[in-house]
């Protein structure tokens, strides 16, 4: 192992496809010429972690105990910093940090910081995400800390267009296409806090509605892509 390279641990399973997507993006973004130049990555993929949206709404158990357990397993296995590819799980970010002795990347704060750095003139960003993510106000808080504003779809557009695209007509989450991780385009004009494979028509219509409401929403700031930017900055740091 490279003497200056930190070992990353991923708290996964929320859902498994988001975990696969982040892992694939990190591999694709790493400027490695050989296998040995890639990061050492440990993944704890536990899909039994309770539903985060239900917990936020008071309709289900807290996922915090299992998030802590996953973090502890990763640290015990050698992880020196952690990432968590789930928007709503960041609702428990602070107590999780208190329980885990290594740094944890905050995906949403990294996204907001990257958005401000990449598009300094943009101040309003459209957000397409699950209703649970919107209700948690995690993106609103992260972007407000950077002096940026989040614009969310109207309630009817959120349910019919955004949630319909994510979950489909039967309430089941759309499956990620095997090639979806290679097709992320962080230049799209509306920020995306979700991944829905090839079922983009509803999201495109919701994006158009957001653009009409505020002239044009700011450039995209995809959370998973910009978490990768944070990983690149940390890769060779030991402090």
PDB file of C-alpha atoms in Angstrom:
ATOM      1  CA  UNK A   1       0.000   0.000   0.000  1.00  0.00           C
ATOM      2  CA  UNK A   2       1.198   3.531  -0.772  1.00  0.00           C
ATOM      3  CA  UNK A   3       2.700   4.911   2.483  1.00  0.00           C
ATOM      4  CA  UNK A   4       0.857   8.273   2.133  1.00  0.00           C
ATOM      5  CA  UNK A   5      -2.472   6.946   0.870  1.00  0.00           C
ATOM      6  CA  UNK A   6      -5.428   6.812   3.230  1.00  0.00           C
ATOM      7  CA  UNK A   7      -7.851   3.898   3.287  1.00  0.00           C
ATOM      8  CA  UNK A   8     -11.436   4.889   2.528  1.00  0.00           C
ATOM      9  CA  UNK A   9     -14.423   3.189   4.124  1.00  0.00           C
ATOM     10  CA  UNK A  10     -17.872   3.433   2.534  1.00  0.00           C
ATOM     11  CA  UNK A  11     -20.981   3.094   4.716  1.00  0.00           C
ATOM     12  CA  UNK A  12     -23.174   1.508   2.048  1.00  0.00           C
ATOM     13  CA  UNK A  13     -26.401  -0.336   1.429  1.00  0.00           C
ATOM     14  CA  UNK A  14     -28.604   2.789   1.236  1.00  0.00           C
ATOM     15  CA  UNK A  15     -29.304   1.457  -1.314  1.00  0.00           C
ATOM     16  CA  UNK A  16     -26.811  -1.041  -2.700  1.00  0.00           C
ATOM     17  CA  UNK A  17     -26.916   0.563  -6.154  1.00  0.00           C
ATOM     18  CA  UNK A  18     -25.926   3.964  -4.751  1.00  0.00           C
ATOM     19  CA  UNK A  19     -22.960   2.212  -3.138  1.00  0.00           C
ATOM     20  CA  UNK A  20     -21.977   0.607  -6.450  1.00  0.00           C
ATOM     21  CA  UNK A  21     -22.407   3.960  -8.194  1.00  0.00           C
ATOM     22  CA  UNK A  22     -20.084   5.817  -5.805  1.00  0.00           C
ATOM     23  CA  UNK A  23     -17.464   3.071  -5.962  1.00  0.00           C
ATOM     24  CA  UNK A  24     -17.543   3.102  -9.775  1.00  0.00           C
ATOM     25  CA  UNK A  25     -17.235   6.888  -9.870  1.00  0.00           C
ATOM     26  CA  UNK A  26     -14.247   6.899  -7.515  1.00  0.00           C
ATOM     27  CA  UNK A  27     -12.492   4.284  -9.652  1.00  0.00           C
ATOM     28  CA  UNK A  28     -13.287   6.230 -12.835  1.00  0.00           C
ATOM     29  CA  UNK A  29     -12.096   9.547 -11.324  1.00  0.00           C
ATOM     30  CA  UNK A  30      -8.803   8.175  -9.968  1.00  0.00           C
ATOM     31  CA  UNK A  31      -5.878   9.029 -12.295  1.00  0.00           C
ATOM     32  CA  UNK A  32      -4.359   5.577 -11.947  1.00  0.00           C
ATOM     33  CA  UNK A  33      -2.128   4.011 -14.574  1.00  0.00           C
ATOM     34  CA  UNK A  34      -1.952   0.642 -12.798  1.00  0.00           C
ATOM     35  CA  UNK A  35      -4.124  -1.310 -10.367  1.00  0.00           C
ATOM     36  CA  UNK A  36      -1.665  -0.486  -7.609  1.00  0.00           C
ATOM     37  CA  UNK A  37      -2.283   3.265  -7.976  1.00  0.00           C
ATOM     38  CA  UNK A  38      -5.977   3.001  -7.057  1.00  0.00           C
ATOM     39  CA  UNK A  39      -7.335   3.736  -3.596  1.00  0.00           C
ATOM     40  CA  UNK A  40      -7.671   1.093  -0.935  1.00  0.00           C
ATOM     41  CA  UNK A  41     -11.454   1.067  -0.375  1.00  0.00           C
ATOM     42  CA  UNK A  42     -13.434  -0.902   2.204  1.00  0.00           C
ATOM     43  CA  UNK A  43     -17.210  -1.212   1.722  1.00  0.00           C
ATOM     44  CA  UNK A  44     -19.781  -2.186   4.340  1.00  0.00           C
ATOM     45  CA  UNK A  45     -22.924  -2.814   2.300  1.00  0.00           C
ATOM     46  CA  UNK A  46     -25.742  -3.309   4.832  1.00  0.00           C
ATOM     47  CA  UNK A  47     -29.160  -2.978   3.141  1.00  0.00           C
ATOM     48  CA  UNK A  48     -30.942  -3.744   6.437  1.00  0.00           C
ATOM     49  CA  UNK A  49     -30.297  -0.184   7.708  1.00  0.00           C
ATOM     50  CA  UNK A  50     -33.779   1.239   8.492  1.00  0.00           C
ATOM     51  CA  UNK A  51     -35.440   3.561   6.001  1.00  0.00           C
ATOM     52  CA  UNK A  52     -34.109   7.073   6.535  1.00  0.00           C
ATOM     53  CA  UNK A  53     -37.138   8.948   5.192  1.00  0.00           C
ATOM     54  CA  UNK A  54     -39.499   7.001   7.445  1.00  0.00           C
ATOM     55  CA  UNK A  55     -37.284   7.756  10.441  1.00  0.00           C
ATOM     56  CA  UNK A  56     -37.174  11.489   9.644  1.00  0.00           C
ATOM     57  CA  UNK A  57     -40.976  11.496   9.435  1.00  0.00           C
ATOM     58  CA  UNK A  58     -41.278   9.664  12.756  1.00  0.00           C
ATOM     59  CA  UNK A  59     -42.742   6.597  11.071  1.00  0.00           C
ATOM     60  CA  UNK A  60     -39.858   4.189  11.581  1.00  0.00           C
ATOM     61  CA  UNK A  61     -36.827   3.352  13.728  1.00  0.00           C
ATOM     62  CA  UNK A  62     -33.669   5.451  13.675  1.00  0.00           C
ATOM     63  CA  UNK A  63     -30.885   4.145  11.446  1.00  0.00           C
ATOM     64  CA  UNK A  64     -28.228   5.686  13.699  1.00  0.00           C
ATOM     65  CA  UNK A  65     -27.320   2.511  15.669  1.00  0.00           C
ATOM     66  CA  UNK A  66     -26.664   0.592  12.456  1.00  0.00           C
ATOM     67  CA  UNK A  67     -24.834   3.524  10.866  1.00  0.00           C
ATOM     68  CA  UNK A  68     -22.539   3.608  13.890  1.00  0.00           C
ATOM     69  CA  UNK A  69     -22.081  -0.174  13.754  1.00  0.00           C
ATOM     70  CA  UNK A  70     -21.125   0.002  10.069  1.00  0.00           C
ATOM     71  CA  UNK A  71     -18.670   2.823  10.750  1.00  0.00           C
ATOM     72  CA  UNK A  72     -17.093   0.908  13.615  1.00  0.00           C
ATOM     73  CA  UNK A  73     -16.680  -2.209  11.461  1.00  0.00           C
ATOM     74  CA  UNK A  74     -14.950  -0.155   8.777  1.00  0.00           C
ATOM     75  CA  UNK A  75     -12.616   1.548  11.265  1.00  0.00           C
ATOM     76  CA  UNK A  76     -11.769  -1.801  12.841  1.00  0.00           C
ATOM     77  CA  UNK A  77     -10.949  -3.115   9.369  1.00  0.00           C
ATOM     78  CA  UNK A  78      -8.542  -0.236   8.764  1.00  0.00           C
ATOM     79  CA  UNK A  79     -10.566   2.644   7.273  1.00  0.00           C
ATOM     80  CA  UNK A  80      -9.015   6.051   8.003  1.00  0.00           C
ATOM     81  CA  UNK A  81     -11.888   8.183   6.715  1.00  0.00           C
ATOM     82  CA  UNK A  82     -15.456   7.430   5.664  1.00  0.00           C
ATOM     83  CA  UNK A  83     -18.005   8.376   3.015  1.00  0.00           C
ATOM     84  CA  UNK A  84     -21.746   7.724   3.058  1.00  0.00           C
ATOM     85  CA  UNK A  85     -23.543   7.694  -0.327  1.00  0.00           C
ATOM     86  CA  UNK A  86     -27.022   8.462   0.999  1.00  0.00           C
ATOM     87  CA  UNK A  87     -28.518  11.945   1.170  1.00  0.00           C
ATOM     88  CA  UNK A  88     -30.983  11.409   4.007  1.00  0.00           C
ATOM     89  CA  UNK A  89     -28.493   9.475   6.150  1.00  0.00           C
ATOM     90  CA  UNK A  90     -26.697  12.804   6.629  1.00  0.00           C
ATOM     91  CA  UNK A  91     -29.583  13.784   8.934  1.00  0.00           C
ATOM     92  CA  UNK A  92     -27.587  11.806  11.556  1.00  0.00           C
ATOM     93  CA  UNK A  93     -24.179  13.124  10.472  1.00  0.00           C
ATOM     94  CA  UNK A  94     -23.311  14.932  13.723  1.00  0.00           C
ATOM     95  CA  UNK A  95     -24.069  12.081  16.170  1.00  0.00           C
ATOM     96  CA  UNK A  96     -22.362   9.668  13.787  1.00  0.00           C
ATOM     97  CA  UNK A  97     -19.214  11.820  13.811  1.00  0.00           C
ATOM     98  CA  UNK A  98     -19.300  11.878  17.618  1.00  0.00           C
ATOM     99  CA  UNK A  99     -19.345   8.072  17.705  1.00  0.00           C
ATOM    100  CA  UNK A 100     -16.706   7.389  15.029  1.00  0.00           C
ATOM    101  CA  UNK A 101     -13.022   8.268  15.644  1.00  0.00           C
ATOM    102  CA  UNK A 102     -12.126   9.040  12.003  1.00  0.00           C
ATOM    103  CA  UNK A 103     -13.247  11.861   9.665  1.00  0.00           C
ATOM    104  CA  UNK A 104     -16.486  11.418   7.705  1.00  0.00           C
ATOM    105  CA  UNK A 105     -16.974  13.280   4.434  1.00  0.00           C
ATOM    106  CA  UNK A 106     -20.171  15.350   4.326  1.00  0.00           C
ATOM    107  CA  UNK A 107     -21.442  14.696   0.806  1.00  0.00           C
ATOM    108  CA  UNK A 108     -23.883  17.599   0.719  1.00  0.00           C
ATOM    109  CA  UNK A 109     -21.463  20.204   2.068  1.00  0.00           C
ATOM    110  CA  UNK A 110     -18.866  19.068  -0.454  1.00  0.00           C
ATOM    111  CA  UNK A 111     -21.458  19.429  -3.202  1.00  0.00           C
ATOM    112  CA  UNK A 112     -22.354  22.970  -2.133  1.00  0.00           C
ATOM    113  CA  UNK A 113     -18.706  24.024  -1.863  1.00  0.00           C
ATOM    114  CA  UNK A 114     -17.908  22.556  -5.263  1.00  0.00           C
ATOM    115  CA  UNK A 115     -20.929  24.275  -6.813  1.00  0.00           C
ATOM    116  CA  UNK A 116     -19.843  27.660  -5.520  1.00  0.00           C
ATOM    117  CA  UNK A 117     -16.257  27.124  -6.681  1.00  0.00           C
ATOM    118  CA  UNK A 118     -17.217  25.824 -10.107  1.00  0.00           C
ATOM    119  CA  UNK A 119     -19.951  28.367 -10.896  1.00  0.00           C
ATOM    120  CA  UNK A 120     -19.179  31.481  -8.806  1.00  0.00           C
ATOM    121  CA  UNK A 121     -21.847  33.602 -10.523  1.00  0.00           C
ATOM    122  CA  UNK A 122     -24.691  31.139  -9.919  1.00  0.00           C
ATOM    123  CA  UNK A 123     -26.740  31.717  -6.771  1.00  0.00           C
ATOM    124  CA  UNK A 124     -29.913  29.616  -7.270  1.00  0.00           C
ATOM    125  CA  UNK A 125     -29.826  25.850  -7.774  1.00  0.00           C
ATOM    126  CA  UNK A 126     -32.714  23.544  -8.624  1.00  0.00           C
ATOM    127  CA  UNK A 127     -32.874  20.337  -6.595  1.00  0.00           C
ATOM    128  CA  UNK A 128     -34.449  17.117  -7.847  1.00  0.00           C
ATOM    129  CA  UNK A 129     -34.469  14.554  -5.041  1.00  0.00           C
ATOM    130  CA  UNK A 130     -36.770  12.318  -3.031  1.00  0.00           C
ATOM    131  CA  UNK A 131     -39.409  13.955  -0.868  1.00  0.00           C
ATOM    132  CA  UNK A 132     -37.561  12.727   2.215  1.00  0.00           C
ATOM    133  CA  UNK A 133     -34.406  14.540   1.092  1.00  0.00           C
ATOM    134  CA  UNK A 134     -36.376  17.747   0.519  1.00  0.00           C
ATOM    135  CA  UNK A 135     -38.127  17.509   3.896  1.00  0.00           C
ATOM    136  CA  UNK A 136     -34.846  16.954   5.700  1.00  0.00           C
ATOM    137  CA  UNK A 137     -33.661  20.357   4.353  1.00  0.00           C
ATOM    138  CA  UNK A 138     -30.118  19.026   4.288  1.00  0.00           C
ATOM    139  CA  UNK A 139     -29.341  20.485   0.871  1.00  0.00           C
ATOM    140  CA  UNK A 140     -31.029  23.787   1.758  1.00  0.00           C
ATOM    141  CA  UNK A 141     -28.818  24.104   4.848  1.00  0.00           C
ATOM    142  CA  UNK A 142     -25.616  23.068   3.071  1.00  0.00           C
ATOM    143  CA  UNK A 143     -26.176  25.483   0.182  1.00  0.00           C
ATOM    144  CA  UNK A 144     -27.289  28.332   2.467  1.00  0.00           C
ATOM    145  CA  UNK A 145     -23.959  28.027   4.315  1.00  0.00           C
ATOM    146  CA  UNK A 146     -22.286  28.846   0.980  1.00  0.00           C
ATOM    147  CA  UNK A 147     -24.628  31.782   0.328  1.00  0.00           C
ATOM    148  CA  UNK A 148     -26.624  29.786  -2.235  1.00  0.00           C
ATOM    149  CA  UNK A 149     -30.351  29.152  -2.597  1.00  0.00           C
ATOM    150  CA  UNK A 150     -32.131  25.883  -3.351  1.00  0.00           C
ATOM    151  CA  UNK A 151     -35.245  25.842  -5.514  1.00  0.00           C
ATOM    152  CA  UNK A 152     -37.458  22.760  -5.111  1.00  0.00           C
ATOM    153  CA  UNK A 153     -40.347  21.594  -7.311  1.00  0.00           C
ATOM    154  CA  UNK A 154     -43.925  22.513  -6.446  1.00  0.00           C
ATOM    155  CA  UNK A 155     -45.647  19.763  -4.393  1.00  0.00           C
ATOM    156  CA  UNK A 156     -47.659  18.420  -7.335  1.00  0.00           C
ATOM    157  CA  UNK A 157     -44.582  18.340  -9.590  1.00  0.00           C
ATOM    158  CA  UNK A 158     -42.552  16.671  -6.832  1.00  0.00           C
ATOM    159  CA  UNK A 159     -44.986  13.788  -6.434  1.00  0.00           C
ATOM    160  CA  UNK A 160     -46.033  13.248 -10.048  1.00  0.00           C
ATOM    161  CA  UNK A 161     -42.790  13.969 -11.881  1.00  0.00           C
ATOM    162  CA  UNK A 162     -39.856  13.518  -9.507  1.00  0.00           C
ATOM    163  CA  UNK A 163     -41.086  10.729  -7.234  1.00  0.00           C
ATOM    164  CA  UNK A 164     -42.797   9.096 -10.196  1.00  0.00           C
ATOM    165  CA  UNK A 165     -39.486   9.002 -12.050  1.00  0.00           C
ATOM    166  CA  UNK A 166     -37.612   7.643  -9.033  1.00  0.00           C
ATOM    167  CA  UNK A 167     -40.086   5.043  -7.806  1.00  0.00           C
ATOM    168  CA  UNK A 168     -42.356   4.412 -10.783  1.00  0.00           C
ATOM    169  CA  UNK A 169     -46.082   3.839 -10.680  1.00  0.00           C
ATOM    170  CA  UNK A 170     -45.918   0.922  -8.224  1.00  0.00           C
ATOM    171  CA  UNK A 171     -43.866   2.686  -5.552  1.00  0.00           C
ATOM    172  CA  UNK A 172     -40.744   0.643  -6.318  1.00  0.00           C
ATOM    173  CA  UNK A 173     -37.422   2.397  -6.785  1.00  0.00           C
ATOM    174  CA  UNK A 174     -36.190   2.404 -10.363  1.00  0.00           C
ATOM    175  CA  UNK A 175     -33.219   0.142 -10.945  1.00  0.00           C
ATOM    176  CA  UNK A 176     -29.860   1.601 -11.922  1.00  0.00           C
ATOM    177  CA  UNK A 177     -28.685   0.586 -15.372  1.00  0.00           C
ATOM    178  CA  UNK A 178     -25.265  -1.150 -15.340  1.00  0.00           C
ATOM    179  CA  UNK A 179     -23.777   1.709 -17.383  1.00  0.00           C
ATOM    180  CA  UNK A 180     -25.427   4.547 -15.427  1.00  0.00           C
ATOM    181  CA  UNK A 181     -22.367   5.249 -13.290  1.00  0.00           C
ATOM    182  CA  UNK A 182     -20.407   6.056 -16.438  1.00  0.00           C
ATOM    183  CA  UNK A 183     -23.063   8.422 -17.771  1.00  0.00           C
ATOM    184  CA  UNK A 184     -23.261  11.025 -14.976  1.00  0.00           C
ATOM    185  CA  UNK A 185     -23.106  14.510 -16.449  1.00  0.00           C
ATOM    186  CA  UNK A 186     -22.386  17.157 -13.803  1.00  0.00           C
ATOM    187  CA  UNK A 187     -23.018  19.944 -16.334  1.00  0.00           C
ATOM    188  CA  UNK A 188     -26.779  19.449 -16.463  1.00  0.00           C
ATOM    189  CA  UNK A 189     -28.654  22.679 -15.589  1.00  0.00           C
ATOM    190  CA  UNK A 190     -30.405  21.317 -12.491  1.00  0.00           C
ATOM    191  CA  UNK A 191     -28.752  19.779  -9.463  1.00  0.00           C
ATOM    192  CA  UNK A 192     -29.518  16.118  -8.880  1.00  0.00           C
ATOM    193  CA  UNK A 193     -29.725  14.518  -5.450  1.00  0.00           C
ATOM    194  CA  UNK A 194     -30.893  11.193  -6.808  1.00  0.00           C
ATOM    195  CA  UNK A 195     -30.112   8.502  -9.358  1.00  0.00           C
ATOM    196  CA  UNK A 196     -32.873   6.951 -11.453  1.00  0.00           C
ATOM    197  CA  UNK A 197     -31.249   5.089 -14.344  1.00  0.00           C
ATOM    198  CA  UNK A 198     -32.791   5.700 -17.756  1.00  0.00           C
ATOM    199  CA  UNK A 199     -36.159   7.058 -16.540  1.00  0.00           C
ATOM    200  CA  UNK A 200     -35.381  10.737 -16.971  1.00  0.00           C
ATOM    201  CA  UNK A 201     -38.477  12.170 -18.694  1.00  0.00           C
ATOM    202  CA  UNK A 202     -40.221  13.110 -15.445  1.00  0.00           C
ATOM    203  CA  UNK A 203     -37.041  14.674 -14.096  1.00  0.00           C
ATOM    204  CA  UNK A 204     -36.516  16.648 -17.296  1.00  0.00           C
ATOM    205  CA  UNK A 205     -40.064  18.000 -17.082  1.00  0.00           C
ATOM    206  CA  UNK A 206     -39.555  18.937 -13.438  1.00  0.00           C
ATOM    207  CA  UNK A 207     -36.267  20.619 -14.354  1.00  0.00           C
ATOM    208  CA  UNK A 208     -38.001  22.628 -17.055  1.00  0.00           C
ATOM    209  CA  UNK A 209     -40.643  23.725 -14.534  1.00  0.00           C
ATOM    210  CA  UNK A 210     -37.939  24.862 -12.102  1.00  0.00           C
ATOM    211  CA  UNK A 211     -36.181  26.808 -14.848  1.00  0.00           C
ATOM    212  CA  UNK A 212     -39.409  28.591 -15.778  1.00  0.00           C
ATOM    213  CA  UNK A 213     -40.060  29.527 -12.140  1.00  0.00           C
ATOM    214  CA  UNK A 214     -36.691  31.234 -11.643  1.00  0.00           C
ATOM    215  CA  UNK A 215     -35.449  32.079 -15.116  1.00  0.00           C
ATOM    216  CA  UNK A 216     -32.951  29.243 -15.065  1.00  0.00           C
ATOM    217  CA  UNK A 217     -31.776  27.133 -12.191  1.00  0.00           C
ATOM    218  CA  UNK A 218     -28.071  27.101 -11.476  1.00  0.00           C
ATOM    219  CA  UNK A 219     -25.704  24.529 -12.947  1.00  0.00           C
ATOM    220  CA  UNK A 220     -25.693  21.006 -11.623  1.00  0.00           C
ATOM    221  CA  UNK A 221     -23.854  19.983  -8.490  1.00  0.00           C
ATOM    222  CA  UNK A 222     -24.295  16.237  -8.340  1.00  0.00           C
ATOM    223  CA  UNK A 223     -23.687  15.026  -4.816  1.00  0.00           C
ATOM    224  CA  UNK A 224     -21.963  11.772  -5.706  1.00  0.00           C
ATOM    225  CA  UNK A 225     -19.643  13.373  -8.266  1.00  0.00           C
ATOM    226  CA  UNK A 226     -18.520  16.124  -5.923  1.00  0.00           C
ATOM    227  CA  UNK A 227     -18.041  13.775  -3.002  1.00  0.00           C
ATOM    228  CA  UNK A 228     -15.483  12.238  -5.365  1.00  0.00           C
ATOM    229  CA  UNK A 229     -13.803  15.642  -5.571  1.00  0.00           C
ATOM    230  CA  UNK A 230     -13.447  15.604  -1.791  1.00  0.00           C
ATOM    231  CA  UNK A 231     -11.963  12.114  -1.945  1.00  0.00           C
ATOM    232  CA  UNK A 232      -9.370  13.265  -4.459  1.00  0.00           C
ATOM    233  CA  UNK A 233      -8.326  16.136  -2.174  1.00  0.00           C
ATOM    234  CA  UNK A 234      -7.933  13.781   0.803  1.00  0.00           C
ATOM    235  CA  UNK A 235      -6.228  10.908  -0.982  1.00  0.00           C
ATOM    236  CA  UNK A 236      -2.629  11.848  -0.238  1.00  0.00           C
ATOM    237  CA  UNK A 237      -3.146  13.696   3.045  1.00  0.00           C
ATOM    238  CA  UNK A 238      -2.154  12.141   6.328  1.00  0.00           C
ATOM    239  CA  UNK A 239      -3.097  15.050   8.611  1.00  0.00           C
TER     240      UNK A 239
END
